[in-house]
Tab-separated table of N, CA, C and O in Angstrom:
chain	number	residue	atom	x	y	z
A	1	UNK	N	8.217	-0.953	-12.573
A	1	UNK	CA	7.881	0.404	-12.158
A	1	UNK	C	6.753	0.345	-11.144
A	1	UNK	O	5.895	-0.524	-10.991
A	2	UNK	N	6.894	1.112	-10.702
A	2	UNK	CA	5.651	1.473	-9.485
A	2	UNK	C	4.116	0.916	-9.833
A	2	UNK	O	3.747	1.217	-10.968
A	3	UNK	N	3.248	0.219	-9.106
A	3	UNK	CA	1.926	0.033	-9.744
A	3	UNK	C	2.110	-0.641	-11.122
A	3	UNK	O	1.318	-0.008	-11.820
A	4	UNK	N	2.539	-1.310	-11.698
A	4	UNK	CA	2.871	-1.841	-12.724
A	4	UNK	C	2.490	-3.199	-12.982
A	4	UNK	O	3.059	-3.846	-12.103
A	5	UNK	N	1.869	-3.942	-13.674
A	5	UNK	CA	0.948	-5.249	-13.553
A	5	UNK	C	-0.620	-4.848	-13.274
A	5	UNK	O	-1.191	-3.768	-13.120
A	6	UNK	N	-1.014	-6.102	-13.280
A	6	UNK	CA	-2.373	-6.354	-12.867
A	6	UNK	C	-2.744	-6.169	-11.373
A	6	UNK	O	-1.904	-6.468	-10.524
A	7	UNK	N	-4.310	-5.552	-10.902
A	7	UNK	CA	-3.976	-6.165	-9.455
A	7	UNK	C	-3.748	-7.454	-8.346
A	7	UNK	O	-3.501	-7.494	-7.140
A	8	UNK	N	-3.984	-8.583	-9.514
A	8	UNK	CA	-3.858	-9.656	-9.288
A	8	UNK	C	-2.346	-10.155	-8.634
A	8	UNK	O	-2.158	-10.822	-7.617
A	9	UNK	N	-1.052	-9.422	-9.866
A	9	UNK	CA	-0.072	-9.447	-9.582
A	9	UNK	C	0.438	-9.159	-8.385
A	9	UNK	O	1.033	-9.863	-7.569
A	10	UNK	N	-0.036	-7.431	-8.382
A	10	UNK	CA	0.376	-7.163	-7.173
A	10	UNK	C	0.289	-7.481	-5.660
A	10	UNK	O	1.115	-7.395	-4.751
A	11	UNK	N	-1.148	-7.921	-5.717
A	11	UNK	CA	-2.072	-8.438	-4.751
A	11	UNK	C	-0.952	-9.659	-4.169
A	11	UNK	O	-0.386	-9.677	-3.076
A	12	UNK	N	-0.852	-10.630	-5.269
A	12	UNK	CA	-0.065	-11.730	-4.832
A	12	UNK	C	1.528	-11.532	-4.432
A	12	UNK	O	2.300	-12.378	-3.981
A	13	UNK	N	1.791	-10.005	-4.774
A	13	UNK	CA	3.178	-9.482	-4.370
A	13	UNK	C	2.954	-9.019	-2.654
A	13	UNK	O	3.778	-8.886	-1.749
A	14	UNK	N	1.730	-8.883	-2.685
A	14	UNK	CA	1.359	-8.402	-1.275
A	14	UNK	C	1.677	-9.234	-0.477
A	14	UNK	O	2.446	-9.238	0.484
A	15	UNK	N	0.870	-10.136	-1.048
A	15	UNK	CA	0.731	-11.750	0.427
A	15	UNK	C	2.470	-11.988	0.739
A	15	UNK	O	3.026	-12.099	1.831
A	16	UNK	N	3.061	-12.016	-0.627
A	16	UNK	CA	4.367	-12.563	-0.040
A	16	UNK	C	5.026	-11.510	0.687
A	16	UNK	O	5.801	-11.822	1.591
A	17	UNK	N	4.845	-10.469	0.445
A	17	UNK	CA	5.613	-9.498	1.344
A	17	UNK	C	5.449	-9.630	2.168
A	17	UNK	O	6.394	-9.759	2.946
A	18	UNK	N	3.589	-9.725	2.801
A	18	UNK	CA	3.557	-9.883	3.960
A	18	UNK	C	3.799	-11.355	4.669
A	18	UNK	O	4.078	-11.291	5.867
A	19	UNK	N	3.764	-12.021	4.373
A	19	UNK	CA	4.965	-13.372	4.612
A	19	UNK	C	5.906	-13.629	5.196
A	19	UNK	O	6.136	-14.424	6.107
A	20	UNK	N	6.840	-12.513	4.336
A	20	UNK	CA	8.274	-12.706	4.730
A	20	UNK	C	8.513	-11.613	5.498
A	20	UNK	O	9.582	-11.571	6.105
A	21	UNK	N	7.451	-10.388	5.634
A	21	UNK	CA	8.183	-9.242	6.645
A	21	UNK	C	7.441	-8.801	7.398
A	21	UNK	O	7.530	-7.635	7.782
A	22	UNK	N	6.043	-10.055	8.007
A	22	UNK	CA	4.773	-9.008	8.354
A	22	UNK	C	4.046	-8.073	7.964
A	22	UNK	O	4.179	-7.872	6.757
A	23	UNK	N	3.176	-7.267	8.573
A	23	UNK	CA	2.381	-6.728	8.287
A	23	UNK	C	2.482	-5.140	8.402
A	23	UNK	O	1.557	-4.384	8.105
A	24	UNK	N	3.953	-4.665	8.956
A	24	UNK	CA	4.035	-3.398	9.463
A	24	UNK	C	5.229	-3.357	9.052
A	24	UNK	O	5.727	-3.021	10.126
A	25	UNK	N	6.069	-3.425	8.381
A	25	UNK	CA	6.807	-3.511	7.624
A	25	UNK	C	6.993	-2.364	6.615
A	25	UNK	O	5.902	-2.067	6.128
A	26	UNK	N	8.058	-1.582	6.113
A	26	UNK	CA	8.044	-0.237	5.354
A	26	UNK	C	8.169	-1.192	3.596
A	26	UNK	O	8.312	-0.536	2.565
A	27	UNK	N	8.118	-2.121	3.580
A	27	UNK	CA	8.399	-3.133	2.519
A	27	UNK	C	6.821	-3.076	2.316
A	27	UNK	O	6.504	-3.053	1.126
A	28	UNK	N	5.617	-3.043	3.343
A	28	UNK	CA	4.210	-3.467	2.826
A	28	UNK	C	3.898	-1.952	2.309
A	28	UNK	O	3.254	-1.839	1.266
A	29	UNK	N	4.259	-0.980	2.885
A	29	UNK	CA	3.625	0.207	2.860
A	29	UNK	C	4.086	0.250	1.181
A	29	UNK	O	3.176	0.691	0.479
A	30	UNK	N	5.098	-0.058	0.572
A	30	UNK	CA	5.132	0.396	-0.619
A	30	UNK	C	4.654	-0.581	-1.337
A	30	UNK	O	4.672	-0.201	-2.507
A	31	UNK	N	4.186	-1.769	-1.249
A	31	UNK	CA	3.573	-2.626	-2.026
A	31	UNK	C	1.690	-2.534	-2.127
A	31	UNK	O	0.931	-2.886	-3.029
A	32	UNK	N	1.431	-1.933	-0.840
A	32	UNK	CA	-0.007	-1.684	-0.720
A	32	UNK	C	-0.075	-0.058	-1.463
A	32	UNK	O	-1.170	0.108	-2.001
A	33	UNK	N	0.699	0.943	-1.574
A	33	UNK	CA	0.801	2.001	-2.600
A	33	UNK	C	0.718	1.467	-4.179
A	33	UNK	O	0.005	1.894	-5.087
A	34	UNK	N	1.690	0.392	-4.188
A	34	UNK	CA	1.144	-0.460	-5.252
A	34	UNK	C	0.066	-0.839	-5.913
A	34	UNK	O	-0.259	-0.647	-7.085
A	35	UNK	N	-0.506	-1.451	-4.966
A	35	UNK	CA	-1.883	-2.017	-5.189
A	35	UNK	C	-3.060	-0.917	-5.691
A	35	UNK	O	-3.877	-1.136	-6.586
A	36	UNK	N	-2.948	0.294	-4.912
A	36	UNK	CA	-3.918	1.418	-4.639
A	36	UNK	C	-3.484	2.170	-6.010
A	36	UNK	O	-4.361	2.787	-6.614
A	37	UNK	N	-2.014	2.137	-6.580
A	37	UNK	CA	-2.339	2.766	-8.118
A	37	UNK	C	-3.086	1.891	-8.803
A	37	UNK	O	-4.078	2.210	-9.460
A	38	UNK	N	-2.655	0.779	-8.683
A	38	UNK	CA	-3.108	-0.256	-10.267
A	38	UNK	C	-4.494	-0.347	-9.961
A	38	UNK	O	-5.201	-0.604	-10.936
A	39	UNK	N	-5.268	-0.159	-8.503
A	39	UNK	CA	-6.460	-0.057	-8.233
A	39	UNK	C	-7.366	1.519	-8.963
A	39	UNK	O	-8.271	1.391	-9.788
A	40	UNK	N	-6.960	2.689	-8.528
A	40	UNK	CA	-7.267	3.580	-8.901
A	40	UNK	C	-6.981	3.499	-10.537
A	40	UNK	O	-8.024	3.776	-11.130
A	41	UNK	N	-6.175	3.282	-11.207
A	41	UNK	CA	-5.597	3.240	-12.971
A	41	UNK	C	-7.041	2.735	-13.200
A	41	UNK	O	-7.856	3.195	-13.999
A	42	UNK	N	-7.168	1.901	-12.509
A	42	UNK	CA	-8.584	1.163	-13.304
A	42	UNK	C	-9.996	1.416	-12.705
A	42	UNK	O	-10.993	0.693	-12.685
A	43	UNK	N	-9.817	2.419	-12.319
A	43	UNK	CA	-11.556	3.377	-11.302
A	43	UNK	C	-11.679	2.470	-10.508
A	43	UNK	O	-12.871	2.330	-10.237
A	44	UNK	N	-10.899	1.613	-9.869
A	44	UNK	CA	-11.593	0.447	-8.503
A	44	UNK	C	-11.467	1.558	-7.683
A	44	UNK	O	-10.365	1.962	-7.311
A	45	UNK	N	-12.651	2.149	-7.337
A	45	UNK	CA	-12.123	3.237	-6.048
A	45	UNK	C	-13.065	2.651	-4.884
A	45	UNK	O	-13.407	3.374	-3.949
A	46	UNK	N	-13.366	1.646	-4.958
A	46	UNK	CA	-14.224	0.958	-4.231
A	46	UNK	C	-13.191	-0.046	-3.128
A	46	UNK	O	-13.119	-0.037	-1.900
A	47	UNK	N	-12.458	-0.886	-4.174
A	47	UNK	CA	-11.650	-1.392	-3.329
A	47	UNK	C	-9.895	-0.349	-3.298
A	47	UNK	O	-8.928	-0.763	-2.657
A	48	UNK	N	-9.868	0.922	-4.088
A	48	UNK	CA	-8.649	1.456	-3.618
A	48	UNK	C	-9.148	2.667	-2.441
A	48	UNK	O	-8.381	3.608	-2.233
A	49	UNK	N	-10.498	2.579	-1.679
A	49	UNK	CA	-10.481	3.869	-0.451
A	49	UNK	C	-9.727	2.582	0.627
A	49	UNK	O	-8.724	3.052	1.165
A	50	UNK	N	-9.969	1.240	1.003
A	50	UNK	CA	-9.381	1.060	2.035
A	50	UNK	C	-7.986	0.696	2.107
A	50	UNK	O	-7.342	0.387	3.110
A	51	UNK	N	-7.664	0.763	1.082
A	51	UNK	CA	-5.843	0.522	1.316
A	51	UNK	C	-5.765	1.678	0.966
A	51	UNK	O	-4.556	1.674	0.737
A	52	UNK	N	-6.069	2.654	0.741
A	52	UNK	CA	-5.292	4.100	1.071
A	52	UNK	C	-5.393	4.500	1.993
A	52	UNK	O	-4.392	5.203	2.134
A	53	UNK	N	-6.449	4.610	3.535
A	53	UNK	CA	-6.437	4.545	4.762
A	53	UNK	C	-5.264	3.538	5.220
A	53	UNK	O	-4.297	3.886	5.898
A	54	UNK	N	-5.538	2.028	4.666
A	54	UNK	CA	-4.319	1.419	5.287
A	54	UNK	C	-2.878	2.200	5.098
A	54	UNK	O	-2.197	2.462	6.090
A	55	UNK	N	-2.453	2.556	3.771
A	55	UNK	CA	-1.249	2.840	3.597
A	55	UNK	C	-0.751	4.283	4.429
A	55	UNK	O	0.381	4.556	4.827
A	56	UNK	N	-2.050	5.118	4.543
A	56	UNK	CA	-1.882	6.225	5.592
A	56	UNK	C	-1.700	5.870	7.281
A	56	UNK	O	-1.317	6.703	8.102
A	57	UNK	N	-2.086	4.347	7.621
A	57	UNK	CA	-1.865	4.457	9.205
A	57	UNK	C	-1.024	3.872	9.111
A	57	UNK	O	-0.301	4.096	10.081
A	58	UNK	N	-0.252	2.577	7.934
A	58	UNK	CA	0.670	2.171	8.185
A	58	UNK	C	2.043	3.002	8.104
A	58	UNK	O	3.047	2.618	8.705
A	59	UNK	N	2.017	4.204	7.296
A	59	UNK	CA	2.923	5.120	7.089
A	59	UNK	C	2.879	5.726	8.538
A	59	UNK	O	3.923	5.852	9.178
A	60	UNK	N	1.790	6.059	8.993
A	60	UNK	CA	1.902	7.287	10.208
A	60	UNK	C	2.635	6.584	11.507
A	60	UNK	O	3.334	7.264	12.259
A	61	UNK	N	2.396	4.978	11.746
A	61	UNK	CA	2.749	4.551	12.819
A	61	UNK	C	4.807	4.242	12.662
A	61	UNK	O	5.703	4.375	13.496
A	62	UNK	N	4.823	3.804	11.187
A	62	UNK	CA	6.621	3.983	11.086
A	62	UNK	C	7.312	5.089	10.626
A	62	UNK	O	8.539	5.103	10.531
A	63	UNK	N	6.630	5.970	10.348
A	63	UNK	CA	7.572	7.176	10.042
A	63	UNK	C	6.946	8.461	10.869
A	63	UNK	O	7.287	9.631	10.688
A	64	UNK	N	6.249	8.134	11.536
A	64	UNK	CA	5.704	9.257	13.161
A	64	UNK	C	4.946	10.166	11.993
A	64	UNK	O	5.121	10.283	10.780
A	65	UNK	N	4.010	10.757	12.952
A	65	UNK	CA	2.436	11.727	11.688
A	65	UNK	C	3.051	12.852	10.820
A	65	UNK	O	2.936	13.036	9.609
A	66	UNK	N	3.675	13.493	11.670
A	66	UNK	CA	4.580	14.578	10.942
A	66	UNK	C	5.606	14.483	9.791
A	66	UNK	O	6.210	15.499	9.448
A	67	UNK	N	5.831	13.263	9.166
A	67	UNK	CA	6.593	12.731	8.481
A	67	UNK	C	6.798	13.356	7.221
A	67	UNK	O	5.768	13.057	6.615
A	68	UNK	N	7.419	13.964	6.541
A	68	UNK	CA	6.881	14.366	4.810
A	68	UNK	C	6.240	13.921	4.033
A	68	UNK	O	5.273	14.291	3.367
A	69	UNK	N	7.121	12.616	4.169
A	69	UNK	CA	5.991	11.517	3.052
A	69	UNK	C	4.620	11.477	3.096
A	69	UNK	O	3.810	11.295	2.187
A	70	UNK	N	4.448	11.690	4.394
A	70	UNK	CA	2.738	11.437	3.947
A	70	UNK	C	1.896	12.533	3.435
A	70	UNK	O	0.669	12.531	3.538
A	71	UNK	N	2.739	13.678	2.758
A	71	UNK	CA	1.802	14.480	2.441
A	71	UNK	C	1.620	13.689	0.896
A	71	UNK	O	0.799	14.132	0.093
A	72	UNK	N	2.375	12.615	0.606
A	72	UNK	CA	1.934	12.078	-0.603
A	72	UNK	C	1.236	10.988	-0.366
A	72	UNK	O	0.882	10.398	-1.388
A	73	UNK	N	0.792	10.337	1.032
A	73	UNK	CA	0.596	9.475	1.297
A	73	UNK	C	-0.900	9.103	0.764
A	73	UNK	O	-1.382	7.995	1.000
């Protein structure tokens, strides 16, 4: 399920994503949403403010600003 594991897990789900599909990739945007629940679940709001900026410019640059999604973004 979404955010599900440790952030350790996910973290290391990150690297490989970004691995195999780069860094701009609609594959990272949902793995760094990832990260930013299991970050927030556990009050890291320290390290979940900059991957929620990330996941907002990486959303805005592949799905253009006006997009829907990002009003959940």
């Amino acid at each position: 399920s979404p955010g599900a594991g440790s952030a350790e897990e996910v973290f290391f789900e990150l690297a490989i994503a970004e691995g195999a599909h780069g860094p701009e990739h609609p594959a990272i945007a949902n793995v760094v949403g990832n990260l930013l629940t299991v970050y927030l679940a556990q009050g890291n709001y320290g390290d979940a403010a900059p991957l929620f900026q990330r996941s907002v410019n990486l959303k805005e640059r592949l799905l253009g600003p006006k997009h829907p999604e990002l009003a959940s973004a």
